[in-house]
XYZ file of C-alpha atoms in Angstrom:
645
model
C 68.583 2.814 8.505
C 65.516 4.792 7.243
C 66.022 7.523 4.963
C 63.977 10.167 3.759
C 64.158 10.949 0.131
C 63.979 14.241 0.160
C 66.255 15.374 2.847
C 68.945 14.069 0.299
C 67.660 15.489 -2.721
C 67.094 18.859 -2.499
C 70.136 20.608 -1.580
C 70.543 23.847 0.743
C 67.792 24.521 2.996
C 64.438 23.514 2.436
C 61.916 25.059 5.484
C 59.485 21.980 6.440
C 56.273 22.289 8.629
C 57.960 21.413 12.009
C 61.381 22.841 11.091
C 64.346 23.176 8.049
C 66.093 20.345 6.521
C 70.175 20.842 5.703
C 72.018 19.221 3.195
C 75.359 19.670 1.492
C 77.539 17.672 -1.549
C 80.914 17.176 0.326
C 83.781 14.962 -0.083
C 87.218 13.941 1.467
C 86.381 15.871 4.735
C 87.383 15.637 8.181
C 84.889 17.532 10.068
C 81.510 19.307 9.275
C 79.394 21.826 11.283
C 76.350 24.058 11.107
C 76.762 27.042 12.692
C 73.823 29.919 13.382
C 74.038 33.126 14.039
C 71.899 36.225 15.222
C 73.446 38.806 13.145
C 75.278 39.409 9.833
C 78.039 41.075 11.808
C 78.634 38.186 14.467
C 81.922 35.943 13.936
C 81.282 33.617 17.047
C 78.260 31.528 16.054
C 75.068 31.163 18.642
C 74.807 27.269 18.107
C 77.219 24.932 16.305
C 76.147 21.877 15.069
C 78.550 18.823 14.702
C 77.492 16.432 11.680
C 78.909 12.679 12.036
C 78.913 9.846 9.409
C 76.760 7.664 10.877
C 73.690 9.933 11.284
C 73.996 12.506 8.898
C 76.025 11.094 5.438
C 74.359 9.496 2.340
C 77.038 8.761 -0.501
C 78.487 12.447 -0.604
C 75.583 14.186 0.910
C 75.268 15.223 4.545
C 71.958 16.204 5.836
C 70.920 17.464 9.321
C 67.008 18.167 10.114
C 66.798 20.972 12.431
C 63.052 21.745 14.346
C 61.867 25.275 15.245
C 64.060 27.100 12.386
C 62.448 30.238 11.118
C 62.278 31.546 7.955
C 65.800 34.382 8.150
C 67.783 32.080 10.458
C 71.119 32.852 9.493
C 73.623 30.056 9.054
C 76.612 28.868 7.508
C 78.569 25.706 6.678
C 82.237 25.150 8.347
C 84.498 22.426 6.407
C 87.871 21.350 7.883
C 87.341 24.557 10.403
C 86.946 26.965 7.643
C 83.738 28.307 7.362
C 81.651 28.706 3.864
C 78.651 30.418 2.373
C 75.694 27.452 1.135
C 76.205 27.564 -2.644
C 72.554 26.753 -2.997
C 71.155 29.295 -0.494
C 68.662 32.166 -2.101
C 70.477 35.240 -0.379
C 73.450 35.962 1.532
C 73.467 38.846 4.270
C 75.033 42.527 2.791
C 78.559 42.411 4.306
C 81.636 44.102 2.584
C 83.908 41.174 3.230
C 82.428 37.926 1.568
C 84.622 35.726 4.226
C 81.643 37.631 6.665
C 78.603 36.972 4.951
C 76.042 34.375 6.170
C 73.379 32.219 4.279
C 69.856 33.315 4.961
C 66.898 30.262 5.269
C 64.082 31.132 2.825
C 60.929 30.016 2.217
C 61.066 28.632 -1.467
C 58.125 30.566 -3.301
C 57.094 30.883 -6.464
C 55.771 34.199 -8.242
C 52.578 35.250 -9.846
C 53.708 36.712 -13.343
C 53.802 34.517 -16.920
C 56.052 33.732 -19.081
C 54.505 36.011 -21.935
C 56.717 34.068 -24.478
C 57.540 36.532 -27.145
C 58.556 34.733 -30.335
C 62.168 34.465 -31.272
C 61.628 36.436 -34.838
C 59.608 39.461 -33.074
C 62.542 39.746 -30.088
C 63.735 43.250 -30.261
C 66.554 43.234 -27.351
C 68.111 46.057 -25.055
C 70.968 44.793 -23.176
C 71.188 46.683 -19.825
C 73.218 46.728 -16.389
C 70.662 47.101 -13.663
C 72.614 49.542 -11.798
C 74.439 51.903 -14.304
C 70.953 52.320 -16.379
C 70.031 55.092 -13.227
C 72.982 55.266 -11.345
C 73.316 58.945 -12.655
C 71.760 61.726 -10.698
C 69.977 62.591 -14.391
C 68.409 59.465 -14.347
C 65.860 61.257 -12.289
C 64.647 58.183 -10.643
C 63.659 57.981 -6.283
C 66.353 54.927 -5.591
C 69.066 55.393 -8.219
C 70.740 52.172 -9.434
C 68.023 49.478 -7.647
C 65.540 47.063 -9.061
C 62.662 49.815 -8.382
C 65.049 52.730 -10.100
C 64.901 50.131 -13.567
C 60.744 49.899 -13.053
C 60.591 53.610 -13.595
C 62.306 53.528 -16.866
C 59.581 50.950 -18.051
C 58.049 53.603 -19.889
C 61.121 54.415 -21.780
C 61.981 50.782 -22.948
C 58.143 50.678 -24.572
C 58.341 54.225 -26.480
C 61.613 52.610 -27.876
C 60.070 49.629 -28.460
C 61.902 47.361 -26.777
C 60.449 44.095 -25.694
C 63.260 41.948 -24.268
C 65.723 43.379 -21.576
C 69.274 41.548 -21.010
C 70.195 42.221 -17.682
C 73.847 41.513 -17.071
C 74.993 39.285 -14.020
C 72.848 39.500 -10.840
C 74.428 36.672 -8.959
C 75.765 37.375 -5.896
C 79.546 38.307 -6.659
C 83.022 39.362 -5.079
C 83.647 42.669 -6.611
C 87.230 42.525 -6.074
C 89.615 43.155 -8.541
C 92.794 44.096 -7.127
C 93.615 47.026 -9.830
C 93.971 50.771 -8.136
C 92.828 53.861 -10.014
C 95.441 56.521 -9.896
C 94.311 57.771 -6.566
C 95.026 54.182 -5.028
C 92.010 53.197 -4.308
C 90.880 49.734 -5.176
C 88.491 49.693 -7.990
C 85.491 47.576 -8.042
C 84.151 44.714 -10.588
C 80.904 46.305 -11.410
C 79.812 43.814 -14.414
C 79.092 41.264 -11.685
C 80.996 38.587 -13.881
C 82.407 36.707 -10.559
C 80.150 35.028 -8.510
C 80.422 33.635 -5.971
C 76.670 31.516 -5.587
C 73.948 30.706 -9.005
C 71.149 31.007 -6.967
C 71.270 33.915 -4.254
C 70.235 37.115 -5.788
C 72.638 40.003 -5.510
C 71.698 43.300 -2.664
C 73.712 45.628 -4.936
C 70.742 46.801 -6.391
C 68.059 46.299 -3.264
C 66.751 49.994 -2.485
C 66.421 47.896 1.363
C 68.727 48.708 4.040
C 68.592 45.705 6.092
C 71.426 44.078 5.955
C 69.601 40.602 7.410
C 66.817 40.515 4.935
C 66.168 39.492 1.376
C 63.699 42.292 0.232
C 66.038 42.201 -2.943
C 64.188 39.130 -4.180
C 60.463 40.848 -3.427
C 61.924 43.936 -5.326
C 63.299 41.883 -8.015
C 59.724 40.046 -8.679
C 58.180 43.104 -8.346
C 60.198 44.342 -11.316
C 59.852 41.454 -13.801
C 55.920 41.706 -13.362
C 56.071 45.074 -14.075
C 57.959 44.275 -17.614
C 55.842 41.224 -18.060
C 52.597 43.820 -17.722
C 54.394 45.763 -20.305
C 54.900 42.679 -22.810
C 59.044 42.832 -21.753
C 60.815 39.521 -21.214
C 63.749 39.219 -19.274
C 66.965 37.256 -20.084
C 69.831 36.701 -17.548
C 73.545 36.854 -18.444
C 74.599 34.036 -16.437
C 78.076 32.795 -15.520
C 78.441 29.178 -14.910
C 81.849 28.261 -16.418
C 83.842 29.933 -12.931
C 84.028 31.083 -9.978
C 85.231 34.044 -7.666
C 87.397 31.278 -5.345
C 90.016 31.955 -8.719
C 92.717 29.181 -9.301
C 95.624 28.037 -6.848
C 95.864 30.724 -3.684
C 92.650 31.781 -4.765
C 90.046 32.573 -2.062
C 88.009 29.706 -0.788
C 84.153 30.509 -0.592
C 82.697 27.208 -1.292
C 83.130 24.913 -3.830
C 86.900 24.581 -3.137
C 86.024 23.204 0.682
C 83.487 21.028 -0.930
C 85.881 19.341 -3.250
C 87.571 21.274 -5.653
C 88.195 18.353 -7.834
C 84.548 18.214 -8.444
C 83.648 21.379 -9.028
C 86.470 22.920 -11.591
C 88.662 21.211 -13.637
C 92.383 20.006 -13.068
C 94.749 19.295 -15.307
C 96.753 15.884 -15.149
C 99.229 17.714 -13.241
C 96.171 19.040 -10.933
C 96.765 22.715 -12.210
C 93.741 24.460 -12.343
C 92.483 25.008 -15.983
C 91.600 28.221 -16.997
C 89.074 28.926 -20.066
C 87.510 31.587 -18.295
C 90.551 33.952 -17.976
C 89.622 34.283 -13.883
C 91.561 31.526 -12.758
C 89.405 28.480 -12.509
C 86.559 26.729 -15.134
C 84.005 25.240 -13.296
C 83.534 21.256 -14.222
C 80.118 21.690 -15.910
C 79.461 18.213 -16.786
C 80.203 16.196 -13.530
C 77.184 15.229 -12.355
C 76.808 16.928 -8.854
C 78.110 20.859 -11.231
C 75.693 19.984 -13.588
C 72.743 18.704 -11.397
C 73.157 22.772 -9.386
C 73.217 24.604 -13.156
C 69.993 22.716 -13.693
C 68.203 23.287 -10.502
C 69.651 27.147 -10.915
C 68.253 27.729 -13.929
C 64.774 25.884 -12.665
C 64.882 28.207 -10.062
C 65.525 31.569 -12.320
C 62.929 30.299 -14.531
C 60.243 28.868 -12.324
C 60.583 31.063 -9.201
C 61.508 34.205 -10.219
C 59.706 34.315 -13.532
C 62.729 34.852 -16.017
C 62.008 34.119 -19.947
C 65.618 33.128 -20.532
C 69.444 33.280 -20.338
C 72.488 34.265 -21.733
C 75.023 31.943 -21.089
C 78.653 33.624 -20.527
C 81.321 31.629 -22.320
C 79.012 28.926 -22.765
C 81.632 26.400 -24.589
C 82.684 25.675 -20.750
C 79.541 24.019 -20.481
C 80.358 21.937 -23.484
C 83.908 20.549 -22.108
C 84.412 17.522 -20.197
C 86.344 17.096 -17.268
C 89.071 16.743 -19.839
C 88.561 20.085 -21.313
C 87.489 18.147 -24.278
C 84.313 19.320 -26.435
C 81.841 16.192 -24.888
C 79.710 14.773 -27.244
C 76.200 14.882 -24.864
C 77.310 17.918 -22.651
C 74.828 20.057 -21.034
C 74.610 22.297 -23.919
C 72.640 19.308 -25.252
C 70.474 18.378 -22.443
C 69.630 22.342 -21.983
C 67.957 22.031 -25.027
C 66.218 18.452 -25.018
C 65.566 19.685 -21.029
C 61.140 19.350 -20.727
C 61.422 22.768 -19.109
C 64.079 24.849 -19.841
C 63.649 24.051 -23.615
C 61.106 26.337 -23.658
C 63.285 29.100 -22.445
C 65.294 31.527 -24.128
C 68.519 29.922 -24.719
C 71.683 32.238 -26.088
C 75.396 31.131 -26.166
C 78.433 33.261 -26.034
C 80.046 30.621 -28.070
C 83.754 31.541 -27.205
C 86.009 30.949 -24.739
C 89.786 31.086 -24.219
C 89.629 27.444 -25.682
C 88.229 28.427 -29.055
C 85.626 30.075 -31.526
C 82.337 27.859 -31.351
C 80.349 30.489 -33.150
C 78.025 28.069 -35.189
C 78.791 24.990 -33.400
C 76.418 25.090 -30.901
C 74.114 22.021 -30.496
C 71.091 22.690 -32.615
C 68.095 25.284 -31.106
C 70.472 26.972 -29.419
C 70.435 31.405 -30.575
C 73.990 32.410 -30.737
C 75.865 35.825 -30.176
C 76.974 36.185 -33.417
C 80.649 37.788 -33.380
C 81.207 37.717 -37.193
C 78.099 39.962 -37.271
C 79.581 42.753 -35.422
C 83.228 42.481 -37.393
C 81.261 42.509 -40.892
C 79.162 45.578 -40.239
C 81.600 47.593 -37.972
C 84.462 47.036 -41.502
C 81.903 47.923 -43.870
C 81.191 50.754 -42.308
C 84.031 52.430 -41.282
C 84.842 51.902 -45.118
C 87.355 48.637 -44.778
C 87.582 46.742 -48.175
C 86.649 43.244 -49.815
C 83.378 43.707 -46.776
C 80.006 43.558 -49.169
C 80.398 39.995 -49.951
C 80.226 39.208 -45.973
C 77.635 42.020 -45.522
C 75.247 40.315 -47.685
C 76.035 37.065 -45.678
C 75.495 38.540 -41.999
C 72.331 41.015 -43.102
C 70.723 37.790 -44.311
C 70.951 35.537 -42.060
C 74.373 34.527 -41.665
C 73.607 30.702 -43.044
C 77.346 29.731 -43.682
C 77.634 29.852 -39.576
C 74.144 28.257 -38.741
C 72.967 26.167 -41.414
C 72.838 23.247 -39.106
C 70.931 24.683 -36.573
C 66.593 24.307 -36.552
C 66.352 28.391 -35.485
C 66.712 29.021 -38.839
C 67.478 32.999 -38.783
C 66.795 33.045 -35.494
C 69.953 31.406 -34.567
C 71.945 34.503 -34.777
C 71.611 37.317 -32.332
C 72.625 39.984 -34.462
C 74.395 42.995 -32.073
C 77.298 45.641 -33.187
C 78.081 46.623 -29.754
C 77.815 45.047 -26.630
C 78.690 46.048 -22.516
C 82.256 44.148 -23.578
C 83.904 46.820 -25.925
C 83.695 50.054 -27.644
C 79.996 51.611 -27.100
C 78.246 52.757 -30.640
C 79.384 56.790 -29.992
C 82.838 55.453 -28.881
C 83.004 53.297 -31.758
C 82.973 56.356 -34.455
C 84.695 58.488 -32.134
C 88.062 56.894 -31.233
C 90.823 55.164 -32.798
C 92.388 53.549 -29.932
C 91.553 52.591 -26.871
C 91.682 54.428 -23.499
C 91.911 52.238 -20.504
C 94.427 54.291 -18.470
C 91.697 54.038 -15.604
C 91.494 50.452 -15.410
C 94.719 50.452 -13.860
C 96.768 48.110 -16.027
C 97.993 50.538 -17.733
C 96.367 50.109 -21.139
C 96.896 46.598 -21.777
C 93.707 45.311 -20.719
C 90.629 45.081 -23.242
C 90.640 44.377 -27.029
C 92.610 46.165 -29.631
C 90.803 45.245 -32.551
C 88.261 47.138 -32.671
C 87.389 48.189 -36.449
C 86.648 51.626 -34.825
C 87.488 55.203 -36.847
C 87.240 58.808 -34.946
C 86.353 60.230 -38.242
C 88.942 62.975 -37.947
C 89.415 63.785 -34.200
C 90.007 61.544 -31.303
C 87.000 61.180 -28.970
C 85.607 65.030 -27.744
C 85.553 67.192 -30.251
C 83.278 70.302 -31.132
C 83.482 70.028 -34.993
C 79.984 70.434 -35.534
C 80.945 68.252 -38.719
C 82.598 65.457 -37.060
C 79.581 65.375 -34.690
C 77.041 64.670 -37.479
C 79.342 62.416 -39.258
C 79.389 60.355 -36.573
C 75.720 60.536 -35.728
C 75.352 59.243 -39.618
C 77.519 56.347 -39.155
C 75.901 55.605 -36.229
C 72.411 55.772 -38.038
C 74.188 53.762 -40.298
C 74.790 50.726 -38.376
C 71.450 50.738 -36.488
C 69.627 51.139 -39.777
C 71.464 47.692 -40.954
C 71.110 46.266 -37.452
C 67.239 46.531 -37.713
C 66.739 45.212 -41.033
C 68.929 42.010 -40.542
C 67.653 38.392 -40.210
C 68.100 36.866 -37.349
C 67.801 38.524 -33.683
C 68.620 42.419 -33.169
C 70.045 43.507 -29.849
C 71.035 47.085 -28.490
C 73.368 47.817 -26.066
C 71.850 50.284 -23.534
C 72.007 53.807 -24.198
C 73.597 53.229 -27.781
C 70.020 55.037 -28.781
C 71.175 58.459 -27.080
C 75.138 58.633 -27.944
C 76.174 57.055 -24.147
C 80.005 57.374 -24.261
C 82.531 55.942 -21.736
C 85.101 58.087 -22.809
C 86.986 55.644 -25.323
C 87.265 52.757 -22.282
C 86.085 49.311 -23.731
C 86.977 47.107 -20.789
C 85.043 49.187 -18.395
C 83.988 46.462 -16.235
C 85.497 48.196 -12.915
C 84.413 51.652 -13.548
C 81.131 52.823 -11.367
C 81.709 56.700 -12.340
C 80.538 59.158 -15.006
C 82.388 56.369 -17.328
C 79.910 54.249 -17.225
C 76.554 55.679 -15.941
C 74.010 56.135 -18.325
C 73.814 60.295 -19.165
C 70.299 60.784 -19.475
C 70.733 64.153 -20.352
C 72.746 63.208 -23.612
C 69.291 62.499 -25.053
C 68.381 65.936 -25.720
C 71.501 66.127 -27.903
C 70.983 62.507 -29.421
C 67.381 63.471 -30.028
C 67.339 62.728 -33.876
C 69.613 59.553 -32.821
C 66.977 58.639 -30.561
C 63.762 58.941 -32.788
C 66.028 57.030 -35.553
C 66.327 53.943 -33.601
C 62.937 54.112 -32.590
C 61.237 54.352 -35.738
C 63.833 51.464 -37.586
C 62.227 49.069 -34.363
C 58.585 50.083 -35.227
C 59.200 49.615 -38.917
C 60.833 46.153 -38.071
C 58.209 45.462 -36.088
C 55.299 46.492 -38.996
C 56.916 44.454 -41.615
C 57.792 40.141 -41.683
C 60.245 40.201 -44.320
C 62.840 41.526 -42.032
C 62.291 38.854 -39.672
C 61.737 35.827 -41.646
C 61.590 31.878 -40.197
C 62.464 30.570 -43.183
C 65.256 31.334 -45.858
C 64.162 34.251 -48.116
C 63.146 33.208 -51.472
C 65.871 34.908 -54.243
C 64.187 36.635 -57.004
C 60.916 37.034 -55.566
C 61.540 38.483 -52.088
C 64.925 39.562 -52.577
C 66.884 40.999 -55.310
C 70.387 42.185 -55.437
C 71.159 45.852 -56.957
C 74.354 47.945 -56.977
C 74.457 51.661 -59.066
C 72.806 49.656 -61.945
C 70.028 47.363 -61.200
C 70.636 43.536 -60.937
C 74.576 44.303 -60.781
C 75.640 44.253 -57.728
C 79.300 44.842 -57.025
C 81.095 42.409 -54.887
C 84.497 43.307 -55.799
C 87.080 43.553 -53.539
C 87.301 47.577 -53.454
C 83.486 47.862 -53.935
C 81.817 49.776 -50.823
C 78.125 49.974 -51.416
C 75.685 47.403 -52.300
C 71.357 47.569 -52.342
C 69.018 45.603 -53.039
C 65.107 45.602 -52.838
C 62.917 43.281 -50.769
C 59.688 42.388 -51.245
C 56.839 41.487 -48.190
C 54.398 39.534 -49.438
C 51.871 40.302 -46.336
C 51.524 43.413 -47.664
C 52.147 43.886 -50.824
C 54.953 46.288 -49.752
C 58.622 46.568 -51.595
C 61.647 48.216 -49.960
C 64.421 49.375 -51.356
C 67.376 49.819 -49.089
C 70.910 51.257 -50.948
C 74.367 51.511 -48.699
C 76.861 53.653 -49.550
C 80.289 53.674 -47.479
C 82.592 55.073 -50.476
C 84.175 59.005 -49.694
C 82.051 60.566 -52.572
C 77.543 59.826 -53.407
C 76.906 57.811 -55.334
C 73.614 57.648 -57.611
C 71.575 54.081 -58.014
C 69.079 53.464 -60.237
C 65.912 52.875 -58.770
C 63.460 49.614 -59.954
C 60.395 50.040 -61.550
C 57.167 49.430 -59.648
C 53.676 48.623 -61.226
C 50.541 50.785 -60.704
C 52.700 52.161 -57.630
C 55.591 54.807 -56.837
C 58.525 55.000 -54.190
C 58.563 56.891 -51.274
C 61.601 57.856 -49.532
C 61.135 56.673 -45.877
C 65.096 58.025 -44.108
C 67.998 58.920 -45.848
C 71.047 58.583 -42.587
C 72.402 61.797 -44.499
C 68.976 63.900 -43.878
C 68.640 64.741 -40.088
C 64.781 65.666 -41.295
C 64.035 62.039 -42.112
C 64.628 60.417 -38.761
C 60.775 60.799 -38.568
C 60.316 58.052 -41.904
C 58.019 60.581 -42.940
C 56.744 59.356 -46.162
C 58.031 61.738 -49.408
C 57.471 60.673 -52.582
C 60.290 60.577 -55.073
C 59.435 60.248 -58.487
C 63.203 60.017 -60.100
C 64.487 57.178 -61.593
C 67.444 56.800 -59.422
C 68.182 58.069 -55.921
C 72.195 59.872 -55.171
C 73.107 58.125 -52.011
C 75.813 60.646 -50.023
C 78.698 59.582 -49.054
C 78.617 57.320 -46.018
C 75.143 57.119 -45.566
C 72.139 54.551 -46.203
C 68.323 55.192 -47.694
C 65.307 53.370 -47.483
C 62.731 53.629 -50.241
C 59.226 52.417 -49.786
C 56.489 51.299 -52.374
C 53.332 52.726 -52.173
């Protein structure tokens, strides 16, 4: 028998001159069919196709060439009479009920915009939900919560100075969760962290009301030229270590009709495994699960024009169908991949397995998690924390000393969509979940959060600026840091979600970005700003290469060249020399309950400026004063930055 190459090759459908080739990885199946249909809402196919062994199997592949099919002929896959969406097809149709979706045939083209390839050191990133960002009427966008509604705030992203965006999960995804708020009504998973396909682009945020279409992808294109124009990259959070289909009684989508054995992994008693926490892991290093991540990413990162990803629990990808840590996993061939290594690679190196935080395989950026804990303690005033602050603001080379990124390994971040947002985080002891609907016990309780005297709201006009200090605080370190800064939307303008940190099913109020909290957050605002621009203006906060002791930096505490790193001490400085310029900083933290004064080095044939002080509200514009004392009084819980000139 003849066979062409391709039409077992390139799985899904692939439109040809005279018609669209079909193919599908199945195994241990009794019958197969292609069915076609002439609307999303039909259940009785139009024509049914019958595959057989003998013409249409290869190995595990089966492949049917079908003349005269359009471009929008909408089809799906039945397996042992149950019928499936095609894992590999570009969009689904916009039903409620996923069991009632169909695949759509596409055209595979490619898009117009550049990589503009923004180097790792000058990556300042904003990590954003596409549809909460304008979901809120004071968003004042035309299509609230769509790809277009995010082009509008452009604008916004570049007066911050922003020039990476981190959208979270825009694969198509069940949004089921089976938690009731407390009017019993089923409440929605709005991160998008369950999908159900890696390659079909989700409608939730098309501003298109045809159902049968996929305008989402034009609209999506449309929108990452528009940040590329604006010198923005885009990464995608992307989830490849489960599914939606869940474990055992799960729902059956796909991959489970396939042949579940191949695509998530068993244990010897053929339990499903979970390291996700959603029921199943998907068996990233089989050959036929990690052939699809490949040609998903090629197809983010070719097709659509992404810069890069964020890989969800990315240790999944590192385990074996043993759950075992493999020693040439995909993490590895990611990274020695001709193509994809020149993406933006980032690991959330955890999973319910363990804490891989350093142990990715080298070239690989890394969320770094002992980051957030360091600064968060330090600041809320937690003990024996400078030592580890000096380790995390510069570099954090105890966790990546293996790895070629140098700094740029860690992707420095305090808060992230998975917690406490910044307001929240100096504004509430606890955690207030109540809406969730498991009554409290989801989310994490460790949160090295303080309310600074009141839980969440309060009108204590002192509270309120305490907490704008702290917050000024943290951002200030944030931005000075080696390594990669990133920003969780609307931490900038005080966004609040009430004291909720597991709002992943919340599309309220809770979540939406406030637009209008701006105008309060105004100093907030023009802080964060000007640390960026000032980040951005200077190389020795974003080195390549380890910073030379003595000559670019120098320890301090109250006296000069002592810093304290006792176990009760809570404030540390030091000054930092960039040799571009000819510029010295001096940057003093103080997170003890009373000031405390530090003397101030001596500069040759120049003098010190102050540039902020987090206690002066004034200074948010790093206007340039001059201060001519020989030391500087730091108030309690605040931070300065000094400038030679």
């Amino acid at each position: 028998m003849y066979y062409n190459f391709n039409q077992y090759i390139n799985l899904g459908a692939n439109l040809e001159k005279d018609g669209c080739n079909f193919a599908i990885y199945v195994k241990n199946i009794s019958t197969l069919s292609l069915n076609f249909f002439n609307s999303s809402e039909d259940t009785i196919p139009y024509k049914k196709y019958i595959l057989n062994s003998s013409d249409h199997k290869l190995g595990d592949i089966w492949s049917i060439f079908l003349k005269d099919i359009k471009e929008g002929t909408l089809y799906n896959w039945e397996i042992n009479g149950i019928s499936i969406l095609d894992p590999y097809a570009l969009s689904y149709t916009d039903n409620d009920i996923i069991e009632n979706k169909k695949s759509i045939v596409l055209a595979r083209i490619g898009t117009e915009t550049k990589h503009i390839l923004v180097p790792k050191k000058d990556m300042m990133i904003y990590e954003a939900h596409i549809g909460l960002f304008t979901k809120s009427p004071s968003s004042n966008t035309l299509n609230r919560a769509t790809y277009s509604a995010f082009e509008e705030k452009i604008p916004y992203l570049k007066e911050l100075g922003i020039n990476v965006v981190e959208f979270l999960p825009i694969f198509e995804w069940d949004d089921y969760t089976g938690n009731l708020d407390r009017e019993s009504f089923f409440l929605k998973n709005v991160w998008g962290y369950n999908p159900i396909n890696f390659f079909a682009l989700t409608k939730k945020y098309s501003s298109s009301n045809d159902k049968n279409s996929a305008d989402e992808i034009k609209e999506f294109k449309k929108l990452l030229s528009f940040l590329h124009k604006n010198g923005i990259e885009v990464i995608l959070d992307v989830v490849y270590n489960h599914t939606a289909e869940g474990g055992s009684g799960g729902k059956v989508y796909n991959f489970k009709a396939m042949d579940e054995n191949t695509f998530y992994t068993k244990s010897k008693n053929n339990i499903f495994v979970n390291f996700s926490g959603c029921g199943n892991t998907l068996n990233c290093n089989h050959k036929v699960v990690k052939d699809m991540i490949i040609q998903s990413l090629l197809y983010w990162y070719l097709e659509t024009g992404v810069d890069g990803f964020r890989f969800d629990l990315a240790p999944v990808l590192g385990r074996d169908s043993n759950s075992q840590w493999a020693n040439h996993s995909l993490l590895h061939e990611l990274i020695e991949h001709p193509i994809l290594s020149h993406a933006k690679l980032i690991a959330e190196s955890w999973d319910l397995g363990g804490y891989f935080v350093g142990a990715m395989p080298s070239g690989w950026s890394e969320w770094n998690g002992a980051y957030r804990d360091t600064v968060r303690q330090f600041i809320r005033g937690d003990f024996n924390q400078v030592p580890e602050l000096i380790k995390r603001i510069f570099g954090s080379v105890d966790i990546f000393h293996a790895n070629k990124n140098g700094y740029q390994s860690s992707i420095n971040f305090i808060c992230c969509h998975d917690g406490f947002t910044m307001w929240d985080l100096v504004s509430y002891n606890l955690k207030h979940n109540l809406l969730n609907g498991e009554n409290n016990q989801d989310g994490e309780n460790n949160n090295h959060s303080y309310n600074h005297g009141e839980e969440g709201l309060t009108h204590n006009a002192q509270i309120i600026s305490l907490r704008k200090q702290q917050i000024k605080n943290m951002l200030l370190i944030l931005y000075i840091s080696q390594g990669i800064p990133m920003l969780l939307m609307g931490d900038e303008m005080g966004r609040t979600q009430l004291g909720n940190n597991n709002a992943y099913c919340q599309d309220n109020a809770t979540t939406w970005v406030d637009w209008d909290r701006k105008k309060e957050f105004e100093d907030v605002f023009l802080f964060t700003k000007n640390m960026i621009k000032l980040r951005k203006s200077y190389s020795i906060f974003k080195k390549e290469i380890p910073l030379i002791e003595d000559e670019e930096v120098i320890l301090h505490g109250i006296k000069l060249y002592q810093p304290d790193l006792s176990y009760h001490s809570l404030s540390i400085a030091f000054q930092l020399k960039d040799i571009e310029t000819d510029t010295d900083f001096y940057i003093a933290f103080n997170s003890y309950s009373e000031q405390l004064c530090f003397e101030l080095p001596k500069l040759e044939n120049k003098s010190w400026y102050l540039l902020t002080d987090t206690s002066k509200v004034d200074s948010c514009s790093f206007e340039e004063i001059k201060w001519s004392d020989s030391s500087y009084c730091v108030l309690s819980k605040s931070s300065v930055i000094l400038i030679s000139k």
